[in-house]
Amino acid sequence: MALLNRDDWYDIARDVDWTLKYVDRDEAFPEEWVGAKGIPLEAWEDWDEPFRVSYREYVMVQREKEAGVSAIREAMVRAKAYQQLDDGHKASTQLHMGTTCMVEQMAVTMQSRFSRFAPCARWRSLGAFGMLDEIRHAQLDMRFSHDLLNEDPRFDWCQKAFHTNEWGVLAVRNFFDDVMLNADCVEAALATSLTVEHGFTNIQFVAMASDAMEAGDVNFSSLLSSIQTDEARHAQLGFPTLDVVMKHDPKRAQQILDVSFWRAFRLFQTLTGTSMDYYTPVEKRKMSFKEFMLEWIIKHHERILRDYGLKKPWYWSQFEEALEHGHHAMHIGTWFWRPTLFWKPNAGVSKAERRWLNEKYPSWDDSWGVLWDEIIKNVNDGKMEKTYPETLPALCNITQLPLGSALDRHHLGCHQVVHEGRVYHFDSEVSKWIFELEPERYAGHMNVVDRFIAGQIQPMNLEGGLQWMSITPEVMGDDAYGYAWAQDYKDMRVAA
Ligand code: MN
Ligand code: MN
């Protein structure tokens, strides 16, 4: 019996839909989940996926990918390769596992929602593959971390992190709860698939994979690259969705992209900006965070906007300013509040590292070096107590990141909104704008500091905060190199 070629049956198989007789369509596809917002059902007939895959092909390719990652993992674990790695780089892997594994698992839910509630049958078919992809990603992270549990208890946070109130994890969770779990299909496709998966994951999974390979972490690098091949495929479902939305409601498309671009950017500054420009050993760095953003994210985002007839976000000049500074702010902040982390950050400000930073960011010394000089002086004078925080920083009610962490010390501003008697604070004009677009969406939430002030965290001091965040002594953050880098500046003390 002759087998049909794929193209002979593909169109029938991907488009399995029928007319419902026993329930109303609105009952089977509630608007809250679909999110068509007035786009007529027929409009989705134009929705056409940019890649074709059958289940048989999918399984074949995925199986090969799994075998590849597995072989490398076994060889690396056997060779105890992890022990040879640089401590700064190790922090990047722990930060990744703790903040990403559960996001992969949340993506399973998002994709399964596509496969059940998306407004057209083709999209629902692809959702099933996306769901299988994301299950694989979460499992890969768990297996990688499980292998390394004996090396460092911090890998327990791969699973544990999202069950704690650690503030950085809460910032990640807040964003993805919003754009993956709380969003309807249409919004999730634009905010998550198009903006995060097709854009920003490149920086976590391509740039980091390349840095990890340079740093000798073949295992982590192969895991990241393998995941990225799936992201690059399933993220494409954002494009046909944008096509349809642009024909019927371009204003909505613009707003969803502008909101998610800023929020994703602030988060990746925190997670990847610090890893790339501070934790990766300086001689192993391929590109700075900014260079990679310009090359891989910004050019690409601008092209999408242009191709679809959208405008650059109104906040573009502020974004460019934040690209120069925000992740340096997040880095000095996270390092200073290091007891609140579950990884050991590398300060990354030895003389050689500083030369690199000033080369990549010409105003670094003026904006950040002066602040580090104070810390360095205190470390070298043995005044360690001055290098630790005593209180919590005020946090933004949108990004959950500290106020003042989007720009440098020359651009501090107060961004507030009073909504129904409550005062909300923001890290930037952009975050304030996001809140004001849909205040009911964000108003009920209390950030860590709101909870602290409300007395939900006891005792009301740093110790109480650490307990509330589930930070235990064996994972509590400290300087990755035990302050050895400060030796570079011993002469500063003599000169003074
Ligand atoms: Mn994924
Ligand atoms: Mn994905």
mmCIF file of N, CA and C in Angstrom, residues 270-316:
data_model
loop_
_atom_site.group_PDB
_atom_site.id
_atom_site.type_symbol
_atom_site.label_atom_id
_atom_site.label_comp_id
_atom_site.label_asym_id
_atom_site.label_seq_id
_atom_site.Cartn_x
_atom_site.Cartn_y
_atom_site.Cartn_z
ATOM 1 N N THR A 270 17.858 41.890 34.535
ATOM 2 C CA THR A 270 18.145 41.359 35.864
ATOM 3 C C THR A 270 18.795 39.984 35.787
ATOM 4 N N LEU A 271 18.254 39.121 34.929
ATOM 5 C CA LEU A 271 18.729 37.737 34.886
ATOM 6 C C LEU A 271 19.941 37.565 33.979
ATOM 7 N N THR A 272 19.870 38.119 32.780
ATOM 8 C CA THR A 272 20.914 37.857 31.795
ATOM 9 C C THR A 272 21.963 38.962 31.777
ATOM 10 N N GLY A 273 21.537 40.213 32.012
ATOM 11 C CA GLY A 273 22.494 41.319 32.032
ATOM 12 C C GLY A 273 23.571 41.086 33.074
ATOM 13 N N THR A 274 23.173 40.670 34.259
ATOM 14 C CA THR A 274 24.144 40.412 35.324
ATOM 15 C C THR A 274 25.020 39.212 34.965
ATOM 16 N N SER A 275 24.410 38.150 34.449
ATOM 17 C CA SER A 275 25.180 36.949 34.100
ATOM 18 C C SER A 275 26.217 37.247 33.028
ATOM 19 N N MET A 276 25.807 37.955 31.979
ATOM 20 C CA MET A 276 26.715 38.170 30.846
ATOM 21 C C MET A 276 27.830 39.151 31.168
ATOM 22 N N ASP A 277 27.498 40.258 31.834
ATOM 23 C CA ASP A 277 28.490 41.326 32.020
ATOM 24 C C ASP A 277 29.236 41.271 33.350
ATOM 25 N N TYR A 278 28.840 40.365 34.235
ATOM 26 C CA TYR A 278 29.526 40.288 35.533
ATOM 27 C C TYR A 278 29.910 38.875 35.950
ATOM 28 N N TYR A 279 29.018 37.895 35.746
ATOM 29 C CA TYR A 279 29.317 36.548 36.260
ATOM 30 C C TYR A 279 30.227 35.753 35.318
ATOM 31 N N THR A 280 30.057 35.938 34.017
ATOM 32 C CA THR A 280 30.903 35.214 33.061
ATOM 33 C C THR A 280 32.331 35.736 33.168
ATOM 34 N N PRO A 281 33.324 34.827 33.274
ATOM 35 C CA PRO A 281 34.710 35.295 33.385
ATOM 36 C C PRO A 281 35.054 36.259 32.243
ATOM 37 N N VAL A 282 35.694 37.372 32.574
ATOM 38 C CA VAL A 282 35.859 38.468 31.609
ATOM 39 C C VAL A 282 36.538 38.024 30.319
ATOM 40 N N GLU A 283 37.520 37.116 30.426
ATOM 41 C CA GLU A 283 38.241 36.710 29.211
ATOM 42 C C GLU A 283 37.404 35.768 28.346
ATOM 43 N N LYS A 284 36.275 35.300 28.876
ATOM 44 C CA LYS A 284 35.416 34.381 28.113
ATOM 45 C C LYS A 284 34.221 35.089 27.471
ATOM 46 N N ARG A 285 34.053 36.366 27.789
ATOM 47 C CA ARG A 285 32.869 37.062 27.268
ATOM 48 C C ARG A 285 33.005 37.334 25.773
ATOM 49 N N LYS A 286 31.962 36.971 25.029
ATOM 50 C CA LYS A 286 31.982 37.174 23.586
ATOM 51 C C LYS A 286 31.481 38.567 23.230
ATOM 52 N N MET A 287 30.352 38.926 23.825
ATOM 53 C CA MET A 287 29.692 40.201 23.533
ATOM 54 C C MET A 287 29.185 40.733 24.861
ATOM 55 N N SER A 288 29.034 42.043 24.931
ATOM 56 C CA SER A 288 28.396 42.586 26.134
ATOM 57 C C SER A 288 26.890 42.374 26.008
ATOM 58 N N PHE A 289 26.209 42.501 27.138
ATOM 59 C CA PHE A 289 24.746 42.389 27.134
ATOM 60 C C PHE A 289 24.146 43.393 26.145
ATOM 61 N N LYS A 290 24.674 44.622 26.186
ATOM 62 C CA LYS A 290 24.138 45.660 25.303
ATOM 63 C C LYS A 290 24.366 45.310 23.833
ATOM 64 N N GLU A 291 25.577 44.853 23.517
ATOM 65 C CA GLU A 291 25.871 44.487 22.130
ATOM 66 C C GLU A 291 24.947 43.374 21.647
ATOM 67 N N PHE A 292 24.738 42.406 22.514
ATOM 68 C CA PHE A 292 23.874 41.293 22.118
ATOM 69 C C PHE A 292 22.432 41.761 21.944
ATOM 70 N N MET A 293 21.989 42.612 22.855
ATOM 71 C CA MET A 293 20.630 43.170 22.757
ATOM 72 C C MET A 293 20.463 43.919 21.433
ATOM 73 N N LEU A 294 21.454 44.735 21.087
ATOM 74 C CA LEU A 294 21.355 45.528 19.865
ATOM 75 C C LEU A 294 21.302 44.631 18.635
ATOM 76 N N GLU A 295 22.168 43.624 18.626
ATOM 77 C CA GLU A 295 22.311 42.765 17.470
ATOM 78 C C GLU A 295 21.132 41.790 17.311
ATOM 79 N N TRP A 296 20.722 41.179 18.412
ATOM 80 C CA TRP A 296 19.781 40.066 18.329
ATOM 81 C C TRP A 296 18.349 40.438 18.691
ATOM 82 N N ILE A 297 18.179 41.387 19.569
ATOM 83 C CA ILE A 297 16.822 41.658 20.046
ATOM 84 C C ILE A 297 16.259 42.918 19.394
ATOM 85 N N ILE A 298 17.054 43.981 19.399
ATOM 86 C CA ILE A 298 16.506 45.276 19.005
ATOM 87 C C ILE A 298 16.315 45.380 17.500
ATOM 88 N N LYS A 299 17.351 45.006 16.752
ATOM 89 C CA LYS A 299 17.236 44.992 15.288
ATOM 90 C C LYS A 299 16.032 44.167 14.871
ATOM 91 N N HIS A 300 15.929 43.015 15.494
ATOM 92 C CA HIS A 300 14.897 42.054 15.191
ATOM 93 C C HIS A 300 13.509 42.615 15.552
ATOM 94 N N HIS A 301 13.404 43.234 16.719
ATOM 95 C CA HIS A 301 12.124 43.802 17.138
ATOM 96 C C HIS A 301 11.728 44.957 16.212
ATOM 97 N N GLU A 302 12.710 45.778 15.865
ATOM 98 C CA GLU A 302 12.429 46.904 14.966
ATOM 99 C C GLU A 302 11.934 46.407 13.612
ATOM 100 N N ARG A 303 12.524 45.290 13.156
ATOM 101 C CA ARG A 303 12.122 44.742 11.863
ATOM 102 C C ARG A 303 10.673 44.242 11.905
ATOM 103 N N ILE A 304 10.328 43.562 12.998
ATOM 104 C CA ILE A 304 8.940 43.085 13.128
ATOM 105 C C ILE A 304 7.979 44.272 13.112
ATOM 106 N N LEU A 305 8.322 45.304 13.893
ATOM 107 C CA LEU A 305 7.444 46.475 13.970
ATOM 108 C C LEU A 305 7.253 47.079 12.580
ATOM 109 N N ARG A 306 8.367 47.226 11.861
ATOM 110 C CA ARG A 306 8.327 47.811 10.529
ATOM 111 C C ARG A 306 7.509 46.935 9.569
ATOM 112 N N ASP A 307 7.823 45.642 9.560
ATOM 113 C CA ASP A 307 7.156 44.737 8.621
ATOM 114 C C ASP A 307 5.645 44.708 8.818
ATOM 115 N N TYR A 308 5.203 44.878 10.046
ATOM 116 C CA TYR A 308 3.764 44.769 10.311
ATOM 117 C C TYR A 308 3.073 46.133 10.386
ATOM 118 N N GLY A 309 3.836 47.199 10.094
ATOM 119 C CA GLY A 309 3.237 48.525 10.110
ATOM 120 C C GLY A 309 2.978 49.077 11.498
ATOM 121 N N LEU A 310 3.777 48.625 12.482
ATOM 122 C CA LEU A 310 3.643 49.155 13.844
ATOM 123 C C LEU A 310 4.681 50.243 14.077
ATOM 124 N N LYS A 311 4.435 51.059 15.115
ATOM 125 C CA LYS A 311 5.390 52.117 15.449
ATOM 126 C C LYS A 311 6.364 51.621 16.510
ATOM 127 N N LYS A 312 7.522 52.279 16.594
ATOM 128 C CA LYS A 312 8.397 52.016 17.732
ATOM 129 C C LYS A 312 7.663 52.460 18.989
ATOM 130 N N PRO A 313 7.881 51.788 20.121
ATOM 131 C CA PRO A 313 7.216 52.236 21.347
ATOM 132 C C PRO A 313 7.541 53.711 21.635
ATOM 133 N N TRP A 314 6.590 54.420 22.213
ATOM 134 C CA TRP A 314 6.771 55.846 22.502
ATOM 135 C C TRP A 314 7.970 56.085 23.433
ATOM 136 N N TYR A 315 8.337 55.052 24.168
ATOM 137 C CA TYR A 315 9.381 55.233 25.197
ATOM 138 C C TYR A 315 10.777 54.866 24.677
ATOM 139 N N TRP A 316 10.958 54.844 23.344
ATOM 140 C CA TRP A 316 12.195 54.302 22.778
ATOM 141 C C TRP A 316 13.458 54.978 23.319
#
